mmCIF file of C-alpha atoms and ligand atoms in Angstrom:
data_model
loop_
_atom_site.group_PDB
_atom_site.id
_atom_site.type_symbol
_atom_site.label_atom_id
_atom_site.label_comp_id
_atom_site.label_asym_id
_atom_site.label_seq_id
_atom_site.Cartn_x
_atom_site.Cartn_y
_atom_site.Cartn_z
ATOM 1 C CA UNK O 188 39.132 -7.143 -23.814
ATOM 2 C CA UNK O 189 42.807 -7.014 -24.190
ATOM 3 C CA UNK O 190 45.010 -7.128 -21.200
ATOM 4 C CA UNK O 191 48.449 -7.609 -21.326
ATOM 5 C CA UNK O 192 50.126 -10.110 -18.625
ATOM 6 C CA UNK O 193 53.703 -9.905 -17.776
ATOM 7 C CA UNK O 194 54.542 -13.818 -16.907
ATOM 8 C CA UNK O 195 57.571 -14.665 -14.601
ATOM 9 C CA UNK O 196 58.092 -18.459 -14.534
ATOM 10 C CA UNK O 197 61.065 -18.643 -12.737
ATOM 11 C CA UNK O 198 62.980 -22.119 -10.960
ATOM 12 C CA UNK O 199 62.066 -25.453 -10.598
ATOM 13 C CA UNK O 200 58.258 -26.539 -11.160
ATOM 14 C CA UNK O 201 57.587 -22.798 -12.135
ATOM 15 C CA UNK O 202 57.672 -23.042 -16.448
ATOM 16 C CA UNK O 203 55.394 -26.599 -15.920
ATOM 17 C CA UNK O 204 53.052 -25.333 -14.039
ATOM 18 C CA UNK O 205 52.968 -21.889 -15.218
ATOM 19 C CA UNK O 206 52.435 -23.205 -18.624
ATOM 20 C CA UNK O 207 49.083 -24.859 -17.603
ATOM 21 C CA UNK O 208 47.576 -21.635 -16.224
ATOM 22 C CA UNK O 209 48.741 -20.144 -19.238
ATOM 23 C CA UNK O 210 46.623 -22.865 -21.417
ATOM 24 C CA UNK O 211 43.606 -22.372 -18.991
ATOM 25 C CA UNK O 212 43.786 -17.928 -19.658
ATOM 26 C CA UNK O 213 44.295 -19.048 -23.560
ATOM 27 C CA UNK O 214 41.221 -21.063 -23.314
ATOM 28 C CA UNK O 215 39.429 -18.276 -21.576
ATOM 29 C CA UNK O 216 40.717 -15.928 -23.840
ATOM 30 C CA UNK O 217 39.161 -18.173 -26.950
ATOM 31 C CA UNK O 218 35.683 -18.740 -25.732
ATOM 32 C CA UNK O 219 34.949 -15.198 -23.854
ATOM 33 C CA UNK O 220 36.735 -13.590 -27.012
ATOM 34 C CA UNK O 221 39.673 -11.926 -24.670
ATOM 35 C CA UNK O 222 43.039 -10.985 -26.090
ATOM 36 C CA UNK O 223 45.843 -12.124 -23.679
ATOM 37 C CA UNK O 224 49.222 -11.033 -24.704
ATOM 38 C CA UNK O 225 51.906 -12.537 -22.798
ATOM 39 C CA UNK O 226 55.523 -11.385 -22.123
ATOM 40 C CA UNK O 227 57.722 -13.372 -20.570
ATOM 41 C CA UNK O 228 60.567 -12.277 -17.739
ATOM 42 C CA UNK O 229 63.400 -14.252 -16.126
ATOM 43 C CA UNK O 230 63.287 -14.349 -12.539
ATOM 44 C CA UNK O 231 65.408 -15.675 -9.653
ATOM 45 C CA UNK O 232 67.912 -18.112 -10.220
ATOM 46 C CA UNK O 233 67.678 -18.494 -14.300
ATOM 47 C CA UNK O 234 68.138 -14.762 -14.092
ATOM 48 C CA UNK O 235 71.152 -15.042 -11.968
ATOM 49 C CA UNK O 236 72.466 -17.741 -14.466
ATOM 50 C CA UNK O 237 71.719 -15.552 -17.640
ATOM 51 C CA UNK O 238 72.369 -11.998 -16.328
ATOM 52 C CA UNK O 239 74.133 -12.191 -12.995
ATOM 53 C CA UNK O 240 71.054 -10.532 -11.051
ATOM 54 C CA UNK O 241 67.249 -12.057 -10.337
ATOM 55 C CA UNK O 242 65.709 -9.437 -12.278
ATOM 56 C CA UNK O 243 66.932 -6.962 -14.663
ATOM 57 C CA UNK O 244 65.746 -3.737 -15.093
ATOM 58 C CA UNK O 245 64.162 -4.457 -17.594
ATOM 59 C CA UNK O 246 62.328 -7.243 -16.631
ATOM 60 C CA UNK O 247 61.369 -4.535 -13.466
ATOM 61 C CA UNK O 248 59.814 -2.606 -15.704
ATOM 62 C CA UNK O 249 57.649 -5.406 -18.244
ATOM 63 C CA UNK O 250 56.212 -6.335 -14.761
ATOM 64 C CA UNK O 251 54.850 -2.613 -13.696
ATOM 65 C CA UNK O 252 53.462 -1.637 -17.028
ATOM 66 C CA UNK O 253 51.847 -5.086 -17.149
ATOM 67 C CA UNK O 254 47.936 -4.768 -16.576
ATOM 68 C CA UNK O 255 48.795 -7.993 -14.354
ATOM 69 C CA UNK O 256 51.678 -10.366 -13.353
ATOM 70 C CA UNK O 257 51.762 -14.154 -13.478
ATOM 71 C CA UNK O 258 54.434 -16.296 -11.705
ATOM 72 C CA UNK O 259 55.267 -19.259 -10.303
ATOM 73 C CA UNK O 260 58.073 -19.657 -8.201
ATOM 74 C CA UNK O 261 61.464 -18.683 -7.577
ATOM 75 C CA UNK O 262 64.908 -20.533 -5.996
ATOM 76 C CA UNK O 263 66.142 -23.361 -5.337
ATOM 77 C CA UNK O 264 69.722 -25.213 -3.354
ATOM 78 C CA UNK O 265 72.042 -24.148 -6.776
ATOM 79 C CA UNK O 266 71.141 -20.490 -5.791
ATOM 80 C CA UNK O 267 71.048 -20.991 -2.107
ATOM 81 C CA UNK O 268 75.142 -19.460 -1.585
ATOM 82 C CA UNK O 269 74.310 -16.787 -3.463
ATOM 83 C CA UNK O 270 75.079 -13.376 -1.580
ATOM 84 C CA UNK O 271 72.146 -12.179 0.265
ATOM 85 C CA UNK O 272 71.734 -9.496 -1.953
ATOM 86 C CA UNK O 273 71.350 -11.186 -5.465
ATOM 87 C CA UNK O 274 69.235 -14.294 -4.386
ATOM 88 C CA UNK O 275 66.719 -15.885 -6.148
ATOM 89 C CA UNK O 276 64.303 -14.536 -3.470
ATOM 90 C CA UNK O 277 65.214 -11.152 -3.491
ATOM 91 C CA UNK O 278 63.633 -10.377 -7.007
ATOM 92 C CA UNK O 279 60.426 -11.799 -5.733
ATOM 93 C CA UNK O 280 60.674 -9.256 -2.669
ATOM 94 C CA UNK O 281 61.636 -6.063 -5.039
ATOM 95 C CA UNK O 282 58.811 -6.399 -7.403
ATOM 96 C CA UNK O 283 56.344 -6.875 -4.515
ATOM 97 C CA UNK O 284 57.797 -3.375 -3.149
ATOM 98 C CA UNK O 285 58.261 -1.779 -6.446
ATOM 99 C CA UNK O 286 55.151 -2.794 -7.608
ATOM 100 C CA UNK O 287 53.341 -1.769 -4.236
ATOM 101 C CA UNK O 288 51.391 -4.650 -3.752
ATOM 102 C CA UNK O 289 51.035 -4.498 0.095
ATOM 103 C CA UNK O 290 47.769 -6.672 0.255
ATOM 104 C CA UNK O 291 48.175 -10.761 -0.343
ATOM 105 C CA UNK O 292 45.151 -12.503 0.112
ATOM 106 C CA UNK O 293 45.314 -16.435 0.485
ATOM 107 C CA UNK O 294 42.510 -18.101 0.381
ATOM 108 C CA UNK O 295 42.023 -21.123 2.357
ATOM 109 C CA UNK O 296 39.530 -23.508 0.855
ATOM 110 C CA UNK O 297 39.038 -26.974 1.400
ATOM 111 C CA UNK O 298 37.614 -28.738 -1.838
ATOM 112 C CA UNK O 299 34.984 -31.513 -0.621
ATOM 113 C CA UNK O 300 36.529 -33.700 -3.251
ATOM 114 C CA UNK O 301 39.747 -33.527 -1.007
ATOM 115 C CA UNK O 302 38.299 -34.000 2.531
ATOM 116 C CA UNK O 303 40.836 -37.103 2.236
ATOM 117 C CA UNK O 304 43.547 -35.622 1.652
ATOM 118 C CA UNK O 305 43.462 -33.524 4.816
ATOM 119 C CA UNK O 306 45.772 -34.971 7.431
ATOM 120 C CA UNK O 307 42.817 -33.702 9.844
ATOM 121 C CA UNK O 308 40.442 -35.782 11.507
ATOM 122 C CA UNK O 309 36.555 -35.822 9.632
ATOM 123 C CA UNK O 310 35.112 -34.558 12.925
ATOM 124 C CA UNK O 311 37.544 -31.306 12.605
ATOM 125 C CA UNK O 312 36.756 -30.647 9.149
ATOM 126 C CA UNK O 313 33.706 -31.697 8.661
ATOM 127 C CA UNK O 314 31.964 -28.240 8.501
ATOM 128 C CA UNK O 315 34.297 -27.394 5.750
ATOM 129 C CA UNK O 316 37.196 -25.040 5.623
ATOM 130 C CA UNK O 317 36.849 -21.621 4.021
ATOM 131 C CA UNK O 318 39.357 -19.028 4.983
ATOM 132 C CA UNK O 319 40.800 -15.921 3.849
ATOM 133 C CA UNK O 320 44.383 -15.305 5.039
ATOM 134 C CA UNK O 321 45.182 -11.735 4.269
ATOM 135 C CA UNK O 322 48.903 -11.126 4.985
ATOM 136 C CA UNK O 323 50.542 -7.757 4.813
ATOM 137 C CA UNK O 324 53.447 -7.777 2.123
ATOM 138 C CA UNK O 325 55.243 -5.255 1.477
ATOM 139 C CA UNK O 326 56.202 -4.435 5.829
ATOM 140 C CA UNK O 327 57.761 -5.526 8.773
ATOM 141 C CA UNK O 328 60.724 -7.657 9.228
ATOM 142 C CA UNK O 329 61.108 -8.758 5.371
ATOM 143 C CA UNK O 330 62.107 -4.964 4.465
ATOM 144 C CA UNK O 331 63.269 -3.938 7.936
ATOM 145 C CA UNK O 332 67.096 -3.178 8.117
ATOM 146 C CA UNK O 333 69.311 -6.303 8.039
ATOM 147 C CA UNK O 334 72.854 -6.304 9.457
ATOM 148 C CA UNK O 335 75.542 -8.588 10.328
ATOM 149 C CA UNK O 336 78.470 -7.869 12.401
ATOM 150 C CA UNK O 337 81.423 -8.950 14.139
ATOM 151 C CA UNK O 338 81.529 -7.910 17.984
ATOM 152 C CA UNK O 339 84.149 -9.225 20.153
ATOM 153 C CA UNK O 340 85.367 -11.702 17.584
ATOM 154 C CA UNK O 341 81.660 -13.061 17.084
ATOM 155 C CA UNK O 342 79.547 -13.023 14.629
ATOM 156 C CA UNK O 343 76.219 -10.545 15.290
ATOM 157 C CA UNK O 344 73.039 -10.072 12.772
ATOM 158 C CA UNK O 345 69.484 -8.217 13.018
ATOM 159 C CA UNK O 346 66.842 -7.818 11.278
ATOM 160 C CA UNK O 347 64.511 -4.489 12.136
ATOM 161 C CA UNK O 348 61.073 -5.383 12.231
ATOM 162 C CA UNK O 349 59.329 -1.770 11.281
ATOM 163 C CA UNK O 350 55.114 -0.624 11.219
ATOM 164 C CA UNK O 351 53.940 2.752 10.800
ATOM 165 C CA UNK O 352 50.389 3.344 11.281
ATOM 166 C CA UNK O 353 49.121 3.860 7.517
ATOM 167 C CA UNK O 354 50.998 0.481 6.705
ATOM 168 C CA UNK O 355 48.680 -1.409 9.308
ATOM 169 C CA UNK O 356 45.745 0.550 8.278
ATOM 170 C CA UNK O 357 45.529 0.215 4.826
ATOM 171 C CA UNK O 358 45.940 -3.580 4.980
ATOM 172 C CA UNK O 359 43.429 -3.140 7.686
ATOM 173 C CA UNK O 360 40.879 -1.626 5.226
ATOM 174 C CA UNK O 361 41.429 -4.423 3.142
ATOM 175 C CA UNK O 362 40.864 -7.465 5.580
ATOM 176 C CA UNK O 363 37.263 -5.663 7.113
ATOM 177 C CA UNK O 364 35.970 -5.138 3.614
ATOM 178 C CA UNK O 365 37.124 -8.282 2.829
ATOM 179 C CA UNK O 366 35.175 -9.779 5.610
ATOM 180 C CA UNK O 367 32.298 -7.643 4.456
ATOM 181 C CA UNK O 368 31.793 -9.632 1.481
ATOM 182 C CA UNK O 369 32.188 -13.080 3.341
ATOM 183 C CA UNK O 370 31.012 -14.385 6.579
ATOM 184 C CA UNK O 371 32.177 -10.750 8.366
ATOM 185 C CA UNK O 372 34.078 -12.517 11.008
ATOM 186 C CA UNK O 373 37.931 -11.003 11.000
ATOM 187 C CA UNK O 374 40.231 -11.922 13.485
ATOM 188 C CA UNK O 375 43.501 -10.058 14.111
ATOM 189 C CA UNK O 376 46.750 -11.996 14.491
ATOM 190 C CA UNK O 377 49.651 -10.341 16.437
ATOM 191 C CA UNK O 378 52.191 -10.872 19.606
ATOM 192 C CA UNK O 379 51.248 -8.001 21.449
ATOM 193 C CA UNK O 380 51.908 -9.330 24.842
ATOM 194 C CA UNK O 381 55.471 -9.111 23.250
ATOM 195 C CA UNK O 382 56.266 -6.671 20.306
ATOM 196 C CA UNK O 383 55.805 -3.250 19.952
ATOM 197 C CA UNK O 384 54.942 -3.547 16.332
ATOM 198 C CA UNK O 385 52.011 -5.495 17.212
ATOM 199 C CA UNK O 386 51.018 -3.058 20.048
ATOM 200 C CA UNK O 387 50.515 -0.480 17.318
ATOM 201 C CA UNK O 388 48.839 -3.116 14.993
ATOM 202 C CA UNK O 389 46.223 -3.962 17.508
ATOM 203 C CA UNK O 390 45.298 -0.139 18.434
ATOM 204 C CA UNK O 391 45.555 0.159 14.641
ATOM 205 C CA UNK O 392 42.978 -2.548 13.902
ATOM 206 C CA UNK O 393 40.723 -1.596 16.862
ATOM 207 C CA UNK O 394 40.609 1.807 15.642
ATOM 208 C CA UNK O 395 39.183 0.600 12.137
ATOM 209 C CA UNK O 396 36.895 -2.184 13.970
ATOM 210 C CA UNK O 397 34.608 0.895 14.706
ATOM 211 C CA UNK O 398 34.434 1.599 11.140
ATOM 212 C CA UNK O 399 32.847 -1.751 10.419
ATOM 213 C CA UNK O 400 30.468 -2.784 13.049
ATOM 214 C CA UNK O 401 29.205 -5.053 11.508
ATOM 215 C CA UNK O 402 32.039 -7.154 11.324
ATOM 216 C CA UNK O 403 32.603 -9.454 14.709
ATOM 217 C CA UNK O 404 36.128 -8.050 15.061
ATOM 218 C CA UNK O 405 38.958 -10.175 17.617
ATOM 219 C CA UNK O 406 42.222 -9.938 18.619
ATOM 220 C CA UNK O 407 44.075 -13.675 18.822
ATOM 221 C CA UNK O 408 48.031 -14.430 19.805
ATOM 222 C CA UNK O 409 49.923 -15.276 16.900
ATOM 223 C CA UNK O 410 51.095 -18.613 19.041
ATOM 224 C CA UNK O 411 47.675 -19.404 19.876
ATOM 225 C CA UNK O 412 46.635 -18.946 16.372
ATOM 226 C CA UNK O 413 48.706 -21.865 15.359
ATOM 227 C CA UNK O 414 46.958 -24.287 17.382
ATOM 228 C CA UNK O 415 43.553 -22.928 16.852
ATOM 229 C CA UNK O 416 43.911 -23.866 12.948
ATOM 230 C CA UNK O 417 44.723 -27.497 13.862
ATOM 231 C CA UNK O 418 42.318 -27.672 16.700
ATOM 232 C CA UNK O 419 39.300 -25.324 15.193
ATOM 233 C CA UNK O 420 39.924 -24.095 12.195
ATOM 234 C CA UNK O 421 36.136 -23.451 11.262
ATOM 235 C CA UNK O 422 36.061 -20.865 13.691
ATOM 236 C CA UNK O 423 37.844 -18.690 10.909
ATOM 237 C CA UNK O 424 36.721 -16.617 8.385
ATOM 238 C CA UNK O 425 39.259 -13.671 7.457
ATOM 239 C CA UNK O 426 42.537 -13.657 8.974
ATOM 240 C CA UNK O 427 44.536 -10.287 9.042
ATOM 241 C CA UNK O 428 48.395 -10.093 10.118
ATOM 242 C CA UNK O 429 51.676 -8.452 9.052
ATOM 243 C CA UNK O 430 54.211 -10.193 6.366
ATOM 244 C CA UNK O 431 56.185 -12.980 8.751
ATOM 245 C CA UNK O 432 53.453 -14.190 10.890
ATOM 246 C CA UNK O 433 50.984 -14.223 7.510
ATOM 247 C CA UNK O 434 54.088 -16.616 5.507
ATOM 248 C CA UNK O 435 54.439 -18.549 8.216
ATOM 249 C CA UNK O 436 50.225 -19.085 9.163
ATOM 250 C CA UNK O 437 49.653 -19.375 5.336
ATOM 251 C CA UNK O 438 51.407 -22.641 4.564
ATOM 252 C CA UNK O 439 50.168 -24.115 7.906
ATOM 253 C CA UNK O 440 46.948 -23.590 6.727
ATOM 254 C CA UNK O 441 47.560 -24.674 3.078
ATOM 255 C CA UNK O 442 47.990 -28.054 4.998
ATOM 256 C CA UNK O 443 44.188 -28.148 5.865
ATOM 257 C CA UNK O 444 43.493 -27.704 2.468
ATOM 258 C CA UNK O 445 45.015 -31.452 1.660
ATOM 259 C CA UNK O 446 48.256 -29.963 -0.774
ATOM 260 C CA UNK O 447 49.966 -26.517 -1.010
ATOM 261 C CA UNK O 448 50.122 -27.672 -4.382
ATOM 262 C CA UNK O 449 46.158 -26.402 -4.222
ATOM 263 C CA UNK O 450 46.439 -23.189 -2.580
ATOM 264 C CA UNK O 451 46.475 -19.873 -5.177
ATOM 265 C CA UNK O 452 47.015 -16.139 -3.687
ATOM 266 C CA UNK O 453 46.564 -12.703 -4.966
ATOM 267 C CA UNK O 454 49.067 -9.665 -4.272
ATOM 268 C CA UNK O 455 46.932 -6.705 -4.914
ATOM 269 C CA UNK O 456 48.223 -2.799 -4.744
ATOM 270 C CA UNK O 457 45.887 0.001 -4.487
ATOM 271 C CA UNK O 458 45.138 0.196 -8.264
ATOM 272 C CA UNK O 459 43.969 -2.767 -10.730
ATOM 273 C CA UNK O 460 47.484 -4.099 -10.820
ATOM 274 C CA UNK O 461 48.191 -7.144 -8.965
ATOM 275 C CA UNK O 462 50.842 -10.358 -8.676
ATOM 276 C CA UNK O 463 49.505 -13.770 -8.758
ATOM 277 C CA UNK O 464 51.241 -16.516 -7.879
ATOM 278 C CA UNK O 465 50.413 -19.967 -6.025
ATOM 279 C CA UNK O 466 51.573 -19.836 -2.459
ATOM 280 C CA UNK O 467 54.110 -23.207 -3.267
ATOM 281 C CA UNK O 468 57.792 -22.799 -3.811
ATOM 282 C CA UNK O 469 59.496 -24.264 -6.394
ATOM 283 C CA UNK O 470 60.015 -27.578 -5.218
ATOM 284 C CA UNK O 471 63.418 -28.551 -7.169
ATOM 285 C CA UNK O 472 62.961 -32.582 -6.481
ATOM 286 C CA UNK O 473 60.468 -32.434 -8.899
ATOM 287 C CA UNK O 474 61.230 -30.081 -11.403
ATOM 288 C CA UNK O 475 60.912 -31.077 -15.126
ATOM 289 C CA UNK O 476 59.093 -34.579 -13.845
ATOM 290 C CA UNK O 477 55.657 -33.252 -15.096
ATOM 291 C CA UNK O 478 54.273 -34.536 -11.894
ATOM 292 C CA UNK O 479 53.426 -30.954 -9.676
ATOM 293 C CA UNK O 480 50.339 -29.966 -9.124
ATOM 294 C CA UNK O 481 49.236 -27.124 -11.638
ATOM 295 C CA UNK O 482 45.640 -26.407 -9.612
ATOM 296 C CA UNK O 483 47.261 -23.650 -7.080
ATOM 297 C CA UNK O 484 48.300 -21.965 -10.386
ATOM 298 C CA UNK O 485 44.955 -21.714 -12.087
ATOM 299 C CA UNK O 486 43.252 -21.103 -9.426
ATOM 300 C CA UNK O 487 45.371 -17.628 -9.367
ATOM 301 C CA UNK O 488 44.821 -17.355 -12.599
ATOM 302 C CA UNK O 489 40.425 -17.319 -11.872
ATOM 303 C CA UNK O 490 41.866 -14.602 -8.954
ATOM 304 C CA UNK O 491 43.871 -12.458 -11.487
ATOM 305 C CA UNK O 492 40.442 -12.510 -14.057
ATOM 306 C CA UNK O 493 38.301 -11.592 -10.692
ATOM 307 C CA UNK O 494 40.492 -8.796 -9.320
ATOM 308 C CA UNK O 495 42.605 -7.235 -11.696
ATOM 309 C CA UNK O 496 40.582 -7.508 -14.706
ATOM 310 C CA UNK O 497 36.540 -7.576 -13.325
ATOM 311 C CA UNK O 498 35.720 -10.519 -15.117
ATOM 312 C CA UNK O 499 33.764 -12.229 -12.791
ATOM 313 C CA UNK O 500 31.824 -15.028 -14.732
ATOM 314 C CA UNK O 501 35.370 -15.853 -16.765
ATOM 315 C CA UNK O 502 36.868 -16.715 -13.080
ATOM 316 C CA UNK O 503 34.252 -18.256 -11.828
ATOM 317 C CA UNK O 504 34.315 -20.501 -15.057
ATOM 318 C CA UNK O 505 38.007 -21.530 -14.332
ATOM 319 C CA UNK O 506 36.754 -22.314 -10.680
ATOM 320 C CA UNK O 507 33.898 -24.405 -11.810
ATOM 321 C CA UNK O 508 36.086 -26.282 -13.994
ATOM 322 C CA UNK O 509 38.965 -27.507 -11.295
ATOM 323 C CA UNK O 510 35.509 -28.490 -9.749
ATOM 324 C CA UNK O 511 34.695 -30.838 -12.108
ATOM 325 C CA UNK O 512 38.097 -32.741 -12.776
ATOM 326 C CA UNK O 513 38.473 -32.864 -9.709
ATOM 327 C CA UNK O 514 34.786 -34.762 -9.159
ATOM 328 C CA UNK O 515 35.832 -36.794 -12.474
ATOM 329 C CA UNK O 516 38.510 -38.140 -10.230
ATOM 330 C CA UNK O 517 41.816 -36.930 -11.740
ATOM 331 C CA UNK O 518 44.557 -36.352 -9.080
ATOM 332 C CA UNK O 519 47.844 -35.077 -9.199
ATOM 333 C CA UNK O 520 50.469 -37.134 -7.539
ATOM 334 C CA UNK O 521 49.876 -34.795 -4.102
ATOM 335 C CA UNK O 522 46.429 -35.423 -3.847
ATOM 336 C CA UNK O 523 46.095 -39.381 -5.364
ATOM 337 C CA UNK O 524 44.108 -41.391 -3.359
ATOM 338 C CA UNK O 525 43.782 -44.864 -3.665
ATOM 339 C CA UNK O 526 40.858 -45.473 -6.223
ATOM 340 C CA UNK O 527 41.487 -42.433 -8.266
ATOM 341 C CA UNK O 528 42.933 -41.341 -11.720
ATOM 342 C CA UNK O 529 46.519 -39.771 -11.404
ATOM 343 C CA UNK O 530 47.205 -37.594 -14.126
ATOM 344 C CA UNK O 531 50.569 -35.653 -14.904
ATOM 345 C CA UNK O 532 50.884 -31.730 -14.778
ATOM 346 C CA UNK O 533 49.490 -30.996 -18.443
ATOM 347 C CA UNK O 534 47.086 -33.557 -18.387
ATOM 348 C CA UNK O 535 45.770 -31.752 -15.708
ATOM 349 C CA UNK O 536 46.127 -28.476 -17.154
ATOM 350 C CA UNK O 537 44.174 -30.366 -20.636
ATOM 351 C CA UNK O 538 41.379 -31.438 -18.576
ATOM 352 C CA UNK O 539 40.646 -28.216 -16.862
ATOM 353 C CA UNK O 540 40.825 -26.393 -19.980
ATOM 354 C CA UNK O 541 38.698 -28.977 -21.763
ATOM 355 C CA UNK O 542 35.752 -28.518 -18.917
ATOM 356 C CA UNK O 543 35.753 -24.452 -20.108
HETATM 357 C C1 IPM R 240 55.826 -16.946 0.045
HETATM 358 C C2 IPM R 240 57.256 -17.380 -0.003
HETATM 359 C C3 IPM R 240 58.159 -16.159 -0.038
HETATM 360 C C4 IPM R 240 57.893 -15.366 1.224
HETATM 361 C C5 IPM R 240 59.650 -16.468 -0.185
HETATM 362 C C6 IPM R 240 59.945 -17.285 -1.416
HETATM 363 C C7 IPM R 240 60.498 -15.232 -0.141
HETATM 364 O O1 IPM R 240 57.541 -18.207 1.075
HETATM 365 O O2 IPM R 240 55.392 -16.258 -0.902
HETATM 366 O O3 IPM R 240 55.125 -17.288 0.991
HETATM 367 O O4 IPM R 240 58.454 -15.662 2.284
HETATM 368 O O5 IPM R 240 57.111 -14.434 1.152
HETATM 369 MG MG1 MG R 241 55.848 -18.710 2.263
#
């Protein structure tokens, strides 16, 4: 099959580790007998140095005629004065919108091989951690107005935190049948005891829980989540909530996993076309060291085969391979432990590869 992948690599770690993914599709590509053709778009802050924007329009439009997007992260301080309006940040926003892809799924996933690297106690995570975050993207505060303003000689700003009822209910949709094909256990993250938005989002969500019942639907405090994924996180299977709470639950949860470095997501629109991207910023103090971790990459590389482009066996292939590196004992520097093999970013990248 040939599918053509629009790939942003954007700041700091982005090119390293996007460049091992990119050896893991070509690998794929080689032994399945896929053609991947790649085209490659500046985004965030090289963009602002080359063109004076984060994305041209051009690059805009490579990414929605794309059958799928690749990318690995954008920012970093150099861009950090920018104007709101032209940060590195804002590009990743605008092709989320413009692209529609309202539904990011992060999955949560412990890998035994790591149990170690978990700052949690063995008797906490013992049963294993397998969760689905499912964050709403494309809503809410993020692309609510924004405003600052001087009143009585001080300074003022806002953000509008917006939710209309088919936003809420198609991320709804995807969160039950999500939980559908897991452990059907979906638990609905919000602050209604304070915000109207999540008022709506909970009659929203209980509306739908009669749709599916087979799925053991609950609403929990978006506080109260928090602790409950130090305290008990095995109580979790799919996790539902709109765009702040989901960035904000997502990288406490990455923690569980041992590294963000590990953690992949999906950004998936109504249609085929999705983003994929690991959930990890672009971590400037290591840039161009060849020491990230490339795994969270990959791994959305094994999502982008799975969802976008139905080939199942191909992701579960990449999957299977992190598996085995990582019981070979190779480590990047964010997961070493002592006793182990550290290995750089493309040495990684060359031993997953080599396992396909
Ligand atoms: C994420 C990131 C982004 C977000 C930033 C870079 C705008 O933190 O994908 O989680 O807040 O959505
Ligand atoms: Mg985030």
């Amino acid at each position: 099959m040939k599918k053509n992948i629009t790939v942003l690599n954007g700041d700091g770690i982005g090119p390293e580790i996007v460049r091992e993914a990119v050896k893991v599709l070509d690998r794929v590509a080689e032994k399945y007998g896929h053609g991947f053709v790649y085209t490659y778009v500046d985004i965030g802050g090289c963009s602002i140095d080359k063109y004076g924007v984060p994305i041209t329009d051009e690059g805009m439009k490579k990414c929605k005629e794309a059958d799928s997007v690749l990318l690995g992260a954008v920012g970093g301080p150099k861009w950090d004065s920018c104007p709101a309006e032209i940060r590195p940040e804002k590009a990743l926003l605008a092709v989320r919108k413009e692209l529609g892809l309202f539904a990011n799924l992060r999955p949560t996933k412990l890998f035994s091989q790591l149990s170690n690297a978990s700052p949690l106690k063995e008797s906490v995570i013992s049963k294993g951690i397998d969760l689905m975050i499912v964050r709403e993207l494309t809503g809410g505060v993020y692309f609510g107005k924004k405003e600052l303003k001087t009143v009585n000689g001080e300074e003022v700003a806002t953000d509008i935190m917006p939710y209309s009822v088919h936003e809420i209910e198609r991320i709804g949709r995807v969160a039950f049948e999500s939980a559908m094909k897991r452990n059907k256990k979906l638990a609905s993250v919000d602050k209604a005891n304070v915000l109207e938005t999540s008022r709506l989002w909970r009659k929203t969500m209980h509306r739908l829980a009669f749709e599916y019942p087979d799925v053991e639907y609950s609403d929990i405090l978006v506080d109260n989540t928090a602790m409950q994924l130090i305290k008990n996180p095995t109580q979790f299977d799919v996790i539902v909530t709109e765009n702040m709470f989901g960035d904000i639950l997502s990288d406490e949860a990455s923690m569980l996993t041992g590294s963000i470095g590990m953690m992949p997501s999906a950004s998936l629109s109504d249609g085929k076309l999705g983003m994929y991207e690991p959930i990890h910023g672009s971590a400037p103090d290591i840039a161009g060291m060849n020491i990230a971790n490339p795994i969270g990459t990959v791994m959305s590389v094994a999502m982008m085969l799975r969802y976008s482009f139905d080939m199942k066996d191909e992701a579960d292939d990449i999957e299977n391979a992190v598996n085995k590196v990582l019981d070979s004992g190779y480590r990047t520097a964010d997961i070493m432990q002592e006793g182990l093999i550290k290995v750089s970013t493309d040495k990684m990248g060359d031993l997953i590869a080599s396992e396909i």
